[in-house]
Amino acid sequence: MDKFLVSIIIPVYNEAQQIRESLLKIDGLLKKSGINREFILVDDGSRDDTWRIITEANSEIPGLRAIRFSRNFGKEAALCAGLERANGDACLIIDADLQHPPELIPEMVRLWREEGFEIVEAVKASRGKESFLHKLCAVSFYRILRMFSGIDLDKASDFKLLDAKVVAAWREMGERNTFFRGMVAWVGFKSAVIPFEVGQRTHGSSKWSNLKLIKLAVNAITSFSSLPLQVVTFLGVVFFIGSIILGAQTLYMKFSGIAVSGFTTVILLQLIIGGCLMICLGIIGTYIAKIFDEVKGRPRYIVSETLNLNQEAASRSNAGVKYRTV
Ligand code: UDP
Ligand code: MG
Protein backbone atom coordinates (compact mmCIF):
# COMPACT_ATOMS: atom_id res chain seq x y z
CA MET A 1 0.00 0.00 0.00
CA ASP A 2 1.08 3.55 -0.68
CA LYS A 3 2.02 5.71 2.26
CA PHE A 4 -0.30 8.61 1.47
CA LEU A 5 -3.76 8.78 3.01
CA VAL A 6 -6.96 9.81 1.23
CA SER A 7 -9.93 10.92 3.37
CA ILE A 8 -13.17 9.83 1.77
CA ILE A 9 -15.89 12.25 2.89
CA ILE A 10 -19.48 11.16 2.41
CA PRO A 11 -22.53 13.26 3.38
CA VAL A 12 -25.38 10.93 4.23
CA TYR A 13 -29.04 11.78 4.67
CA ASN A 14 -31.72 9.09 4.92
CA GLU A 15 -29.66 6.58 2.96
CA ALA A 16 -30.37 3.50 5.10
CA GLN A 17 -31.12 1.34 2.06
CA GLN A 18 -28.01 2.41 0.24
CA ILE A 19 -25.15 3.34 2.52
CA ARG A 20 -23.75 -0.12 3.37
CA GLU A 21 -23.66 -1.17 -0.27
CA SER A 22 -21.97 2.11 -1.24
CA LEU A 23 -19.34 1.81 1.49
CA LEU A 24 -18.46 -1.77 0.61
CA LYS A 25 -18.23 -0.93 -3.08
CA ILE A 26 -16.00 2.11 -2.56
CA ASP A 27 -13.85 0.29 -0.02
CA GLY A 28 -13.44 -2.73 -2.31
CA LEU A 29 -12.37 -0.53 -5.21
CA LEU A 30 -9.85 1.37 -3.11
CA LYS A 31 -8.38 -1.86 -1.70
CA LYS A 32 -7.97 -3.23 -5.21
CA SER A 33 -6.13 -0.08 -6.29
CA GLY A 34 -3.95 -0.09 -3.16
CA ILE A 35 -5.13 3.31 -1.95
CA ASN A 36 -4.77 3.95 1.77
CA ARG A 37 -7.96 5.64 2.97
CA GLU A 38 -10.01 6.77 5.94
CA PHE A 39 -13.77 7.19 5.74
CA ILE A 40 -15.48 10.20 7.26
CA LEU A 41 -19.22 9.83 7.12
CA VAL A 42 -21.46 12.69 8.12
CA ASP A 43 -24.99 11.69 9.00
CA ASP A 44 -26.93 14.86 8.31
CA GLY A 45 -29.69 14.20 10.87
CA SER A 46 -31.22 11.21 9.08
CA ARG A 47 -34.62 10.11 10.33
CA ASP A 48 -34.29 6.52 9.23
CA ASP A 49 -31.86 3.77 10.30
CA THR A 50 -28.82 5.33 8.64
CA TRP A 51 -26.86 5.92 11.88
CA ARG A 52 -27.45 2.36 13.13
CA ILE A 53 -26.27 0.96 9.81
CA ILE A 54 -23.16 3.15 9.89
CA THR A 55 -22.26 1.99 13.40
CA GLU A 56 -22.80 -1.63 12.39
CA ALA A 57 -20.62 -1.20 9.29
CA ASN A 58 -17.82 -0.21 11.67
CA SER A 59 -16.94 -3.87 12.22
CA GLU A 60 -16.77 -4.60 8.48
CA ILE A 61 -14.87 -1.49 7.43
CA PRO A 62 -11.80 -0.56 9.44
CA GLY A 63 -10.95 3.13 9.58
CA LEU A 64 -14.60 4.19 9.50
CA ARG A 65 -15.24 7.41 11.35
CA ALA A 66 -18.56 9.16 11.53
CA ILE A 67 -20.37 12.17 12.92
CA ARG A 68 -24.06 12.51 13.47
CA PHE A 69 -25.75 15.91 13.35
CA SER A 70 -28.46 16.81 15.86
CA ARG A 71 -30.81 17.60 12.96
CA ASN A 72 -30.74 18.04 9.19
CA PHE A 73 -28.35 20.94 8.53
CA GLY A 74 -28.01 20.33 4.80
CA LYS A 75 -25.36 18.82 2.55
CA GLU A 76 -23.18 21.95 2.60
CA ALA A 77 -22.86 21.77 6.41
CA ALA A 78 -22.17 18.03 6.17
CA LEU A 79 -19.31 18.68 3.75
CA CYS A 80 -17.89 21.28 6.16
CA ALA A 81 -17.96 18.80 9.03
CA GLY A 82 -16.14 16.21 6.95
CA LEU A 83 -13.49 18.60 5.63
CA GLU A 84 -12.84 19.99 9.11
CA ARG A 85 -12.02 16.55 10.44
CA ALA A 86 -10.08 15.06 7.56
CA ASN A 87 -6.48 14.06 8.24
CA GLY A 88 -5.62 12.81 4.77
CA ASP A 89 -3.03 14.07 2.31
CA ALA A 90 -6.05 14.56 0.09
CA CYS A 91 -9.82 14.59 0.60
CA LEU A 92 -12.25 12.99 -1.77
CA ILE A 93 -15.89 14.04 -1.59
CA ILE A 94 -18.43 11.62 -2.96
CA ASP A 95 -22.22 11.17 -2.65
CA ALA A 96 -23.61 8.23 -0.74
CA ASP A 97 -25.92 7.10 -3.52
CA LEU A 98 -23.31 5.86 -6.05
CA GLN A 99 -24.47 8.50 -8.56
CA HIS A 100 -20.83 9.58 -8.51
CA PRO A 101 -19.10 6.53 -10.01
CA PRO A 102 -16.44 5.33 -7.53
CA GLU A 103 -14.64 3.68 -10.46
CA LEU A 104 -13.19 7.13 -11.20
CA ILE A 105 -11.41 7.39 -7.84
CA PRO A 106 -8.18 5.57 -8.83
CA GLU A 107 -7.81 7.85 -11.87
CA MET A 108 -8.49 10.95 -9.74
CA VAL A 109 -5.85 9.82 -7.24
CA ARG A 110 -3.40 9.17 -10.06
CA LEU A 111 -3.88 12.67 -11.48
CA TRP A 112 -3.20 14.08 -8.02
CA ARG A 113 -0.21 11.87 -7.15
CA GLU A 114 1.52 11.56 -10.47
CA GLU A 115 0.59 14.66 -12.42
CA GLY A 116 0.60 17.08 -9.53
CA PHE A 117 -2.96 18.41 -9.82
CA GLU A 118 -4.11 19.89 -6.51
CA ILE A 119 -7.81 19.72 -7.39
CA VAL A 120 -9.31 16.94 -9.47
CA GLU A 121 -12.91 17.64 -10.38
CA ALA A 122 -15.30 15.15 -11.84
CA VAL A 123 -17.65 17.08 -14.11
CA LYS A 124 -20.99 15.89 -15.40
CA ALA A 125 -20.79 14.83 -19.04
CA SER A 126 -24.55 15.27 -19.10
CA ARG A 127 -27.00 16.13 -16.35
CA GLY A 128 -28.51 12.65 -16.06
CA LYS A 129 -32.26 12.06 -16.01
CA GLU A 130 -34.09 15.18 -14.87
CA SER A 131 -37.43 16.77 -15.52
CA PHE A 132 -37.52 19.53 -18.14
CA LEU A 133 -38.38 22.15 -15.52
CA HIS A 134 -35.51 21.05 -13.25
CA LYS A 135 -33.06 21.22 -16.12
CA LEU A 136 -34.33 24.67 -17.16
CA CYS A 137 -33.99 26.01 -13.60
CA ALA A 138 -30.49 24.54 -13.25
CA VAL A 139 -29.31 25.99 -16.56
CA SER A 140 -30.73 29.46 -15.74
CA PHE A 141 -29.15 29.36 -12.28
CA TYR A 142 -25.66 28.61 -13.65
CA ARG A 143 -26.05 31.34 -16.32
CA ILE A 144 -27.03 33.92 -13.69
CA LEU A 145 -24.22 32.81 -11.39
CA ARG A 146 -21.67 33.10 -14.20
CA MET A 147 -23.01 36.50 -15.21
CA PHE A 148 -22.83 37.87 -11.68
CA SER A 149 -19.71 36.21 -10.28
CA GLY A 150 -17.71 35.09 -13.30
CA ILE A 151 -17.56 31.58 -11.83
CA ASP A 152 -18.63 28.91 -14.31
CA LEU A 153 -20.10 25.94 -12.46
CA ASP A 154 -22.33 24.47 -15.14
CA LYS A 155 -21.60 20.71 -15.10
CA ALA A 156 -19.56 20.99 -11.87
CA SER A 157 -20.37 18.47 -9.16
CA ASP A 158 -19.35 17.96 -5.54
CA PHE A 159 -17.40 14.85 -6.60
CA LYS A 160 -13.88 16.20 -6.14
CA LEU A 161 -10.44 15.32 -4.88
CA LEU A 162 -8.70 18.11 -2.98
CA ASP A 163 -5.08 18.18 -1.91
CA ALA A 164 -4.46 18.93 1.80
CA LYS A 165 -3.24 22.40 0.75
CA VAL A 166 -6.60 23.18 -0.83
CA VAL A 167 -8.43 21.90 2.23
CA ALA A 168 -6.26 24.15 4.43
CA ALA A 169 -7.17 27.14 2.22
CA TRP A 170 -10.83 26.16 2.37
CA ARG A 171 -10.66 26.00 6.18
CA GLU A 172 -9.52 29.63 6.23
CA MET A 173 -12.85 30.69 4.76
CA GLY A 174 -15.01 31.60 7.69
CA GLU A 175 -18.48 32.10 6.24
CA ARG A 176 -21.32 30.29 7.94
CA ASN A 177 -23.35 29.67 4.81
CA THR A 178 -21.01 27.80 2.55
CA PHE A 179 -21.27 26.90 -1.12
CA PHE A 180 -18.66 24.19 -1.55
CA ARG A 181 -18.39 24.15 -5.36
CA GLY A 182 -18.08 27.92 -5.57
CA MET A 183 -15.52 28.06 -2.76
CA VAL A 184 -13.34 25.44 -4.42
CA ALA A 185 -13.50 27.41 -7.70
CA TRP A 186 -12.60 30.58 -5.78
CA VAL A 187 -9.44 29.29 -4.02
CA GLY A 188 -7.68 28.61 -7.32
CA PHE A 189 -4.86 25.97 -7.48
CA LYS A 190 -3.92 23.69 -10.32
CA SER A 191 -6.93 21.66 -11.31
CA ALA A 192 -7.85 18.87 -13.67
CA VAL A 193 -11.28 17.74 -14.78
CA ILE A 194 -12.57 14.33 -15.72
CA PRO A 195 -16.04 13.88 -17.18
CA PHE A 196 -18.47 11.33 -15.81
CA GLU A 197 -21.99 10.16 -16.55
CA VAL A 198 -24.32 10.73 -13.61
CA GLY A 199 -25.54 7.29 -12.56
CA GLN A 200 -29.11 6.42 -11.67
CA ARG A 201 -30.09 6.24 -8.03
CA THR A 202 -30.72 2.61 -7.12
CA HIS A 203 -32.51 3.24 -3.82
CA GLY A 204 -34.64 6.08 -2.49
CA SER A 205 -35.02 9.41 -4.17
CA SER A 206 -33.14 12.70 -4.34
CA LYS A 207 -32.94 14.36 -0.94
CA TRP A 208 -33.17 17.86 -2.40
CA SER A 209 -36.56 19.49 -2.21
CA ASN A 210 -37.28 22.38 -4.58
CA LEU A 211 -37.18 24.79 -1.64
CA LYS A 212 -33.71 23.53 -0.63
CA LEU A 213 -32.49 23.98 -4.21
CA ILE A 214 -33.84 27.55 -4.37
CA LYS A 215 -32.14 28.36 -1.04
CA LEU A 216 -28.87 26.91 -2.33
CA ALA A 217 -29.14 28.95 -5.53
CA VAL A 218 -29.83 32.23 -3.69
CA ASN A 219 -27.02 31.50 -1.23
CA ALA A 220 -24.60 30.70 -4.05
CA ILE A 221 -25.32 33.89 -5.96
CA THR A 222 -25.31 36.20 -2.93
CA SER A 223 -22.12 34.55 -1.57
CA PHE A 224 -20.13 35.14 -4.70
CA SER A 225 -21.41 38.41 -6.01
CA SER A 226 -22.73 41.72 -4.75
CA LEU A 227 -23.67 42.65 -8.29
CA PRO A 228 -27.42 42.23 -7.66
CA LEU A 229 -27.10 45.19 -5.31
CA GLN A 230 -25.73 47.25 -8.18
CA VAL A 231 -28.85 46.32 -10.16
CA VAL A 232 -30.72 48.55 -7.72
CA THR A 233 -28.50 51.51 -8.62
CA PHE A 234 -28.78 50.68 -12.32
CA LEU A 235 -32.57 50.61 -12.19
CA GLY A 236 -32.53 53.88 -10.27
CA VAL A 237 -30.50 55.54 -13.01
CA VAL A 238 -32.76 54.14 -15.77
CA PHE A 239 -35.86 55.47 -14.02
CA PHE A 240 -34.24 58.82 -13.34
CA ILE A 241 -33.49 59.26 -17.05
CA GLY A 242 -37.02 58.12 -17.88
CA SER A 243 -38.48 60.58 -15.39
CA ILE A 244 -36.55 63.52 -16.90
CA ILE A 245 -37.87 62.69 -20.38
CA LEU A 246 -41.41 62.14 -19.15
CA GLY A 247 -41.26 65.22 -16.92
CA ALA A 248 -40.18 67.39 -19.84
CA GLN A 249 -42.94 66.00 -22.00
CA THR A 250 -45.57 66.54 -19.29
CA LEU A 251 -44.49 70.13 -18.72
CA TYR A 252 -44.48 70.82 -22.44
CA MET A 253 -48.04 69.45 -22.75
CA LYS A 254 -49.16 71.44 -19.72
CA PHE A 255 -47.81 74.78 -20.93
CA SER A 256 -48.98 74.32 -24.48
CA GLY A 257 -52.44 73.66 -23.09
CA ILE A 258 -52.86 70.18 -24.57
CA ALA A 259 -52.47 68.18 -21.35
CA VAL A 260 -54.84 65.20 -21.51
CA SER A 261 -56.00 63.14 -18.60
CA GLY A 262 -52.91 60.90 -18.53
CA PHE A 263 -54.37 58.21 -16.34
CA THR A 264 -52.82 55.32 -18.22
CA THR A 265 -49.36 56.77 -17.85
CA VAL A 266 -49.84 57.34 -14.14
CA ILE A 267 -51.08 53.84 -13.50
CA LEU A 268 -48.32 52.27 -15.57
CA LEU A 269 -45.67 54.32 -13.84
CA GLN A 270 -47.05 53.41 -10.43
CA LEU A 271 -47.01 49.73 -11.29
CA ILE A 272 -43.54 49.70 -12.82
CA ILE A 273 -41.87 51.81 -10.17
CA GLY A 274 -43.71 49.98 -7.37
CA GLY A 275 -42.63 46.61 -8.76
CA CYS A 276 -39.03 47.71 -9.16
CA LEU A 277 -38.90 49.13 -5.66
CA MET A 278 -40.22 45.88 -4.22
CA ILE A 279 -37.65 43.83 -6.12
CA CYS A 280 -34.84 46.15 -5.06
CA LEU A 281 -35.92 46.05 -1.44
CA GLY A 282 -36.03 42.27 -1.71
CA ILE A 283 -32.47 42.13 -3.03
CA ILE A 284 -31.20 44.43 -0.29
CA GLY A 285 -33.18 42.44 2.27
CA THR A 286 -31.59 39.18 1.12
CA TYR A 287 -28.11 40.59 1.66
CA ILE A 288 -29.03 42.05 5.04
CA ALA A 289 -30.43 38.69 6.10
CA LYS A 290 -27.16 37.10 5.04
CA ILE A 291 -25.12 39.59 7.04
CA PHE A 292 -27.40 38.98 10.02
CA ASP A 293 -26.89 35.23 9.68
CA GLU A 294 -23.12 35.58 9.50
CA VAL A 295 -22.85 38.11 12.32
CA LYS A 296 -24.75 35.85 14.71
CA GLY A 297 -21.75 33.55 14.37
CA ARG A 298 -23.69 30.42 15.18
CA PRO A 299 -21.96 27.12 14.49
CA ARG A 300 -22.52 25.70 11.05
CA TYR A 301 -23.94 22.52 12.57
CA ILE A 302 -24.31 20.71 15.88
CA VAL A 303 -22.87 17.26 16.46
CA SER A 304 -24.92 14.84 18.54
CA GLU A 305 -22.89 11.62 18.28
CA THR A 306 -19.59 10.44 16.89
CA LEU A 307 -17.98 7.18 15.95
CA ASN A 308 -14.21 6.63 16.26
CA LEU A 309 -13.41 10.33 16.61
CA ASN A 310 -11.58 11.77 19.57
CA GLN A 311 -13.20 14.50 21.63
CA GLU A 312 -11.19 17.36 20.15
CA ALA A 313 -12.01 16.37 16.59
CA ALA A 314 -15.60 15.65 17.49
CA SER A 315 -16.30 19.16 18.68
CA ARG A 316 -14.31 20.94 15.98
CA SER A 317 -16.67 23.31 14.28
CA ASN A 318 -16.58 26.67 12.59
CA ALA A 319 -12.84 26.49 12.08
CA GLY A 320 -11.69 29.79 10.69
CA VAL A 321 -14.49 32.02 11.96
CA LYS A 322 -12.44 35.06 12.82
CA TYR A 323 -14.88 37.76 13.85
CA ARG A 324 -16.01 35.87 16.92
CA THR A 325 -12.76 36.57 18.72
CA VAL A 326 -12.49 40.22 17.68
N1 UDP B 1 -27.52 14.93 1.47
C1 UDP B 1 -27.23 15.43 2.73
N2 UDP B 1 -28.09 16.32 3.31
C2 UDP B 1 -29.22 16.78 2.67
C3 UDP B 1 -29.47 16.30 1.36
C4 UDP B 1 -28.61 15.38 0.80
O1 UDP B 1 -26.22 15.06 3.34
O2 UDP B 1 -29.95 17.57 3.26
C5 UDP B 1 -26.59 13.95 0.85
C6 UDP B 1 -27.24 12.69 0.31
O3 UDP B 1 -27.32 11.68 1.30
C7 UDP B 1 -26.28 12.28 -0.80
C8 UDP B 1 -25.80 13.62 -1.33
O4 UDP B 1 -26.01 14.57 -0.27
O5 UDP B 1 -25.18 11.55 -0.33
C9 UDP B 1 -26.50 14.04 -2.59
O6 UDP B 1 -27.88 14.04 -2.37
P1 UDP B 1 -28.94 13.56 -3.43
O7 UDP B 1 -28.50 12.29 -4.06
O8 UDP B 1 -30.26 13.54 -2.76
O9 UDP B 1 -28.86 14.76 -4.46
P2 UDP B 1 -28.88 14.71 -6.06
O10 UDP B 1 -28.04 13.54 -6.49
O11 UDP B 1 -30.29 14.58 -6.41
O12 UDP B 1 -28.28 16.02 -6.45
MG1 MG C 1 -27.83 11.74 -5.81
Coordinates of C-alpha atoms and ligand atoms in Angstrom, one line a residue:
M1 CA 0.0 0.0 0.0
D2 CA 1.1 3.6 -0.7
K3 CA 2.0 5.7 2.3
F4 CA -0.3 8.6 1.5
L5 CA -3.8 8.8 3.0
V6 CA -7.0 9.8 1.2
S7 CA -9.9 10.9 3.4
I8 CA -13.2 9.8 1.8
I9 CA -15.9 12.2 2.9
I10 CA -19.5 11.2 2.4
P11 CA -22.5 13.3 3.4
V12 CA -25.4 10.9 4.2
Y13 CA -29.0 11.8 4.7
N14 CA -31.7 9.1 4.9
E15 CA -29.7 6.6 3.0
A16 CA -30.4 3.5 5.1
Q17 CA -31.1 1.3 2.1
Q18 CA -28.0 2.4 0.2
I19 CA -25.2 3.3 2.5
R20 CA -23.8 -0.1 3.4
E21 CA -23.7 -1.2 -0.3
S22 CA -22.0 2.1 -1.2
L23 CA -19.3 1.8 1.5
L24 CA -18.5 -1.8 0.6
K25 CA -18.2 -0.9 -3.1
I26 CA -16.0 2.1 -2.6
D27 CA -13.8 0.3 0.0
G28 CA -13.4 -2.7 -2.3
L29 CA -12.4 -0.5 -5.2
L30 CA -9.9 1.4 -3.1
K31 CA -8.4 -1.9 -1.7
K32 CA -8.0 -3.2 -5.2
S33 CA -6.1 -0.1 -6.3
G34 CA -4.0 -0.1 -3.2
I35 CA -5.1 3.3 -1.9
N36 CA -4.8 3.9 1.8
R37 CA -8.0 5.6 3.0
E38 CA -10.0 6.8 5.9
F39 CA -13.8 7.2 5.7
I40 CA -15.5 10.2 7.3
L41 CA -19.2 9.8 7.1
V42 CA -21.5 12.7 8.1
D43 CA -25.0 11.7 9.0
D44 CA -26.9 14.9 8.3
G45 CA -29.7 14.2 10.9
S46 CA -31.2 11.2 9.1
R47 CA -34.6 10.1 10.3
D48 CA -34.3 6.5 9.2
D49 CA -31.9 3.8 10.3
T50 CA -28.8 5.3 8.6
W51 CA -26.9 5.9 11.9
R52 CA -27.4 2.4 13.1
I53 CA -26.3 1.0 9.8
I54 CA -23.2 3.2 9.9
T55 CA -22.3 2.0 13.4
E56 CA -22.8 -1.6 12.4
A57 CA -20.6 -1.2 9.3
N58 CA -17.8 -0.2 11.7
S59 CA -16.9 -3.9 12.2
E60 CA -16.8 -4.6 8.5
I61 CA -14.9 -1.5 7.4
P62 CA -11.8 -0.6 9.4
G63 CA -11.0 3.1 9.6
L64 CA -14.6 4.2 9.5
R65 CA -15.2 7.4 11.4
A66 CA -18.6 9.2 11.5
I67 CA -20.4 12.2 12.9
R68 CA -24.1 12.5 13.5
F69 CA -25.8 15.9 13.4
S70 CA -28.5 16.8 15.9
R71 CA -30.8 17.6 13.0
N72 CA -30.7 18.0 9.2
F73 CA -28.4 20.9 8.5
G74 CA -28.0 20.3 4.8
K75 CA -25.4 18.8 2.6
E76 CA -23.2 22.0 2.6
A77 CA -22.9 21.8 6.4
A78 CA -22.2 18.0 6.2
L79 CA -19.3 18.7 3.8
C80 CA -17.9 21.3 6.2
A81 CA -18.0 18.8 9.0
G82 CA -16.1 16.2 6.9
L83 CA -13.5 18.6 5.6
E84 CA -12.8 20.0 9.1
R85 CA -12.0 16.5 10.4
A86 CA -10.1 15.1 7.6
N87 CA -6.5 14.1 8.2
G88 CA -5.6 12.8 4.8
D89 CA -3.0 14.1 2.3
A90 CA -6.1 14.6 0.1
C91 CA -9.8 14.6 0.6
L92 CA -12.2 13.0 -1.8
I93 CA -15.9 14.0 -1.6
I94 CA -18.4 11.6 -3.0
D95 CA -22.2 11.2 -2.7
A96 CA -23.6 8.2 -0.7
D97 CA -25.9 7.1 -3.5
L98 CA -23.3 5.9 -6.1
Q99 CA -24.5 8.5 -8.6
H100 CA -20.8 9.6 -8.5
P101 CA -19.1 6.5 -10.0
P102 CA -16.4 5.3 -7.5
E103 CA -14.6 3.7 -10.5
L104 CA -13.2 7.1 -11.2
I105 CA -11.4 7.4 -7.8
P106 CA -8.2 5.6 -8.8
E107 CA -7.8 7.9 -11.9
M108 CA -8.5 10.9 -9.7
V109 CA -5.9 9.8 -7.2
R110 CA -3.4 9.2 -10.1
L111 CA -3.9 12.7 -11.5
W112 CA -3.2 14.1 -8.0
R113 CA -0.2 11.9 -7.1
E114 CA 1.5 11.6 -10.5
E115 CA 0.6 14.7 -12.4
G116 CA 0.6 17.1 -9.5
F117 CA -3.0 18.4 -9.8
E118 CA -4.1 19.9 -6.5
I119 CA -7.8 19.7 -7.4
V120 CA -9.3 16.9 -9.5
E121 CA -12.9 17.6 -10.4
A122 CA -15.3 15.1 -11.8
V123 CA -17.6 17.1 -14.1
K124 CA -21.0 15.9 -15.4
A125 CA -20.8 14.8 -19.0
S126 CA -24.5 15.3 -19.1
R127 CA -27.0 16.1 -16.3
G128 CA -28.5 12.6 -16.1
K129 CA -32.3 12.1 -16.0
E130 CA -34.1 15.2 -14.9
S131 CA -37.4 16.8 -15.5
F132 CA -37.5 19.5 -18.1
L133 CA -38.4 22.1 -15.5
H134 CA -35.5 21.1 -13.2
K135 CA -33.1 21.2 -16.1
L136 CA -34.3 24.7 -17.2
C137 CA -34.0 26.0 -13.6
A138 CA -30.5 24.5 -13.2
V139 CA -29.3 26.0 -16.6
S140 CA -30.7 29.5 -15.7
F141 CA -29.2 29.4 -12.3
Y142 CA -25.7 28.6 -13.7
R143 CA -26.1 31.3 -16.3
I144 CA -27.0 33.9 -13.7
L145 CA -24.2 32.8 -11.4
R146 CA -21.7 33.1 -14.2
M147 CA -23.0 36.5 -15.2
F148 CA -22.8 37.9 -11.7
S149 CA -19.7 36.2 -10.3
G150 CA -17.7 35.1 -13.3
I151 CA -17.6 31.6 -11.8
D152 CA -18.6 28.9 -14.3
L153 CA -20.1 25.9 -12.5
D154 CA -22.3 24.5 -15.1
K155 CA -21.6 20.7 -15.1
A156 CA -19.6 21.0 -11.9
S157 CA -20.4 18.5 -9.2
D158 CA -19.4 18.0 -5.5
F159 CA -17.4 14.9 -6.6
K160 CA -13.9 16.2 -6.1
L161 CA -10.4 15.3 -4.9
L162 CA -8.7 18.1 -3.0
D163 CA -5.1 18.2 -1.9
A164 CA -4.5 18.9 1.8
K165 CA -3.2 22.4 0.7
V166 CA -6.6 23.2 -0.8
V167 CA -8.4 21.9 2.2
A168 CA -6.3 24.2 4.4
A169 CA -7.2 27.1 2.2
W170 CA -10.8 26.2 2.4
R171 CA -10.7 26.0 6.2
E172 CA -9.5 29.6 6.2
M173 CA -12.9 30.7 4.8
G174 CA -15.0 31.6 7.7
E175 CA -18.5 32.1 6.2
R176 CA -21.3 30.3 7.9
N177 CA -23.3 29.7 4.8
T178 CA -21.0 27.8 2.5
F179 CA -21.3 26.9 -1.1
F180 CA -18.7 24.2 -1.6
R181 CA -18.4 24.1 -5.4
G182 CA -18.1 27.9 -5.6
M183 CA -15.5 28.1 -2.8
V184 CA -13.3 25.4 -4.4
A185 CA -13.5 27.4 -7.7
W186 CA -12.6 30.6 -5.8
V187 CA -9.4 29.3 -4.0
G188 CA -7.7 28.6 -7.3
F189 CA -4.9 26.0 -7.5
K190 CA -3.9 23.7 -10.3
S191 CA -6.9 21.7 -11.3
A192 CA -7.9 18.9 -13.7
V193 CA -11.3 17.7 -14.8
I194 CA -12.6 14.3 -15.7
P195 CA -16.0 13.9 -17.2
F196 CA -18.5 11.3 -15.8
E197 CA -22.0 10.2 -16.6
V198 CA -24.3 10.7 -13.6
G199 CA -25.5 7.3 -12.6
Q200 CA -29.1 6.4 -11.7
R201 CA -30.1 6.2 -8.0
T202 CA -30.7 2.6 -7.1
H203 CA -32.5 3.2 -3.8
G204 CA -34.6 6.1 -2.5
S205 CA -35.0 9.4 -4.2
S206 CA -33.1 12.7 -4.3
K207 CA -32.9 14.4 -0.9
W208 CA -33.2 17.9 -2.4
S209 CA -36.6 19.5 -2.2
N210 CA -37.3 22.4 -4.6
L211 CA -37.2 24.8 -1.6
K212 CA -33.7 23.5 -0.6
L213 CA -32.5 24.0 -4.2
I214 CA -33.8 27.5 -4.4
K215 CA -32.1 28.4 -1.0
L216 CA -28.9 26.9 -2.3
A217 CA -29.1 29.0 -5.5
V218 CA -29.8 32.2 -3.7
N219 CA -27.0 31.5 -1.2
A220 CA -24.6 30.7 -4.0
I221 CA -25.3 33.9 -6.0
T222 CA -25.3 36.2 -2.9
S223 CA -22.1 34.6 -1.6
F224 CA -20.1 35.1 -4.7
S225 CA -21.4 38.4 -6.0
S226 CA -22.7 41.7 -4.7
L227 CA -23.7 42.7 -8.3
P228 CA -27.4 42.2 -7.7
L229 CA -27.1 45.2 -5.3
Q230 CA -25.7 47.3 -8.2
V231 CA -28.9 46.3 -10.2
V232 CA -30.7 48.6 -7.7
T233 CA -28.5 51.5 -8.6
F234 CA -28.8 50.7 -12.3
L235 CA -32.6 50.6 -12.2
G236 CA -32.5 53.9 -10.3
V237 CA -30.5 55.5 -13.0
V238 CA -32.8 54.1 -15.8
F239 CA -35.9 55.5 -14.0
F240 CA -34.2 58.8 -13.3
I241 CA -33.5 59.3 -17.1
G242 CA -37.0 58.1 -17.9
S243 CA -38.5 60.6 -15.4
I244 CA -36.5 63.5 -16.9
I245 CA -37.9 62.7 -20.4
L246 CA -41.4 62.1 -19.2
G247 CA -41.3 65.2 -16.9
A248 CA -40.2 67.4 -19.8
Q249 CA -42.9 66.0 -22.0
T250 CA -45.6 66.5 -19.3
L251 CA -44.5 70.1 -18.7
Y252 CA -44.5 70.8 -22.4
M253 CA -48.0 69.5 -22.8
K254 CA -49.2 71.4 -19.7
F255 CA -47.8 74.8 -20.9
S256 CA -49.0 74.3 -24.5
G257 CA -52.4 73.7 -23.1
I258 CA -52.9 70.2 -24.6
A259 CA -52.5 68.2 -21.3
V260 CA -54.8 65.2 -21.5
S261 CA -56.0 63.1 -18.6
G262 CA -52.9 60.9 -18.5
F263 CA -54.4 58.2 -16.3
T264 CA -52.8 55.3 -18.2
T265 CA -49.4 56.8 -17.8
V266 CA -49.8 57.3 -14.1
I267 CA -51.1 53.8 -13.5
L268 CA -48.3 52.3 -15.6
L269 CA -45.7 54.3 -13.8
Q270 CA -47.0 53.4 -10.4
L271 CA -47.0 49.7 -11.3
I272 CA -43.5 49.7 -12.8
I273 CA -41.9 51.8 -10.2
G274 CA -43.7 50.0 -7.4
G275 CA -42.6 46.6 -8.8
C276 CA -39.0 47.7 -9.2
L277 CA -38.9 49.1 -5.7
M278 CA -40.2 45.9 -4.2
I279 CA -37.7 43.8 -6.1
C280 CA -34.8 46.1 -5.1
L281 CA -35.9 46.1 -1.4
G282 CA -36.0 42.3 -1.7
I283 CA -32.5 42.1 -3.0
I284 CA -31.2 44.4 -0.3
G285 CA -33.2 42.4 2.3
T286 CA -31.6 39.2 1.1
Y287 CA -28.1 40.6 1.7
I288 CA -29.0 42.1 5.0
A289 CA -30.4 38.7 6.1
K290 CA -27.2 37.1 5.0
I291 CA -25.1 39.6 7.0
F292 CA -27.4 39.0 10.0
D293 CA -26.9 35.2 9.7
E294 CA -23.1 35.6 9.5
V295 CA -22.9 38.1 12.3
K296 CA -24.8 35.9 14.7
G297 CA -21.8 33.5 14.4
R298 CA -23.7 30.4 15.2
P299 CA -22.0 27.1 14.5
R300 CA -22.5 25.7 11.0
Y301 CA -23.9 22.5 12.6
I302 CA -24.3 20.7 15.9
V303 CA -22.9 17.3 16.5
S304 CA -24.9 14.8 18.5
E305 CA -22.9 11.6 18.3
T306 CA -19.6 10.4 16.9
L307 CA -18.0 7.2 16.0
N308 CA -14.2 6.6 16.3
L309 CA -13.4 10.3 16.6
N310 CA -11.6 11.8 19.6
Q311 CA -13.2 14.5 21.6
E312 CA -11.2 17.4 20.2
A313 CA -12.0 16.4 16.6
A314 CA -15.6 15.6 17.5
S315 CA -16.3 19.2 18.7
R316 CA -14.3 20.9 16.0
S317 CA -16.7 23.3 14.3
N318 CA -16.6 26.7 12.6
A319 CA -12.8 26.5 12.1
G320 CA -11.7 29.8 10.7
V321 CA -14.5 32.0 12.0
K322 CA -12.4 35.1 12.8
Y323 CA -14.9 37.8 13.8
R324 CA -16.0 35.9 16.9
T325 CA -12.8 36.6 18.7
V326 CA -12.5 40.2 17.7
Ligands
UDP1 N1 -27.5 14.9 1.5 C1 -27.2 15.4 2.7 N2 -28.1 16.3 3.3 C2 -29.2 16.8 2.7 C3 -29.5 16.3 1.4 C4 -28.6 15.4 0.8 O1 -26.2 15.1 3.3 O2 -29.9 17.6 3.3 C5 -26.6 14.0 0.9 C6 -27.2 12.7 0.3 O3 -27.3 11.7 1.3 C7 -26.3 12.3 -0.8 C8 -25.8 13.6 -1.3 O4 -26.0 14.6 -0.3 O5 -25.2 11.6 -0.3 C9 -26.5 14.0 -2.6 O6 -27.9 14.0 -2.4 P1 -28.9 13.6 -3.4 O7 -28.5 12.3 -4.1 O8 -30.3 13.5 -2.8 O9 -28.9 14.8 -4.5 P2 -28.9 14.7 -6.1 O10 -28.0 13.5 -6.5 O11 -30.3 14.6 -6.4 O12 -28.3 16.0 -6.4
MG2 MG -27.8 11.7 -5.8

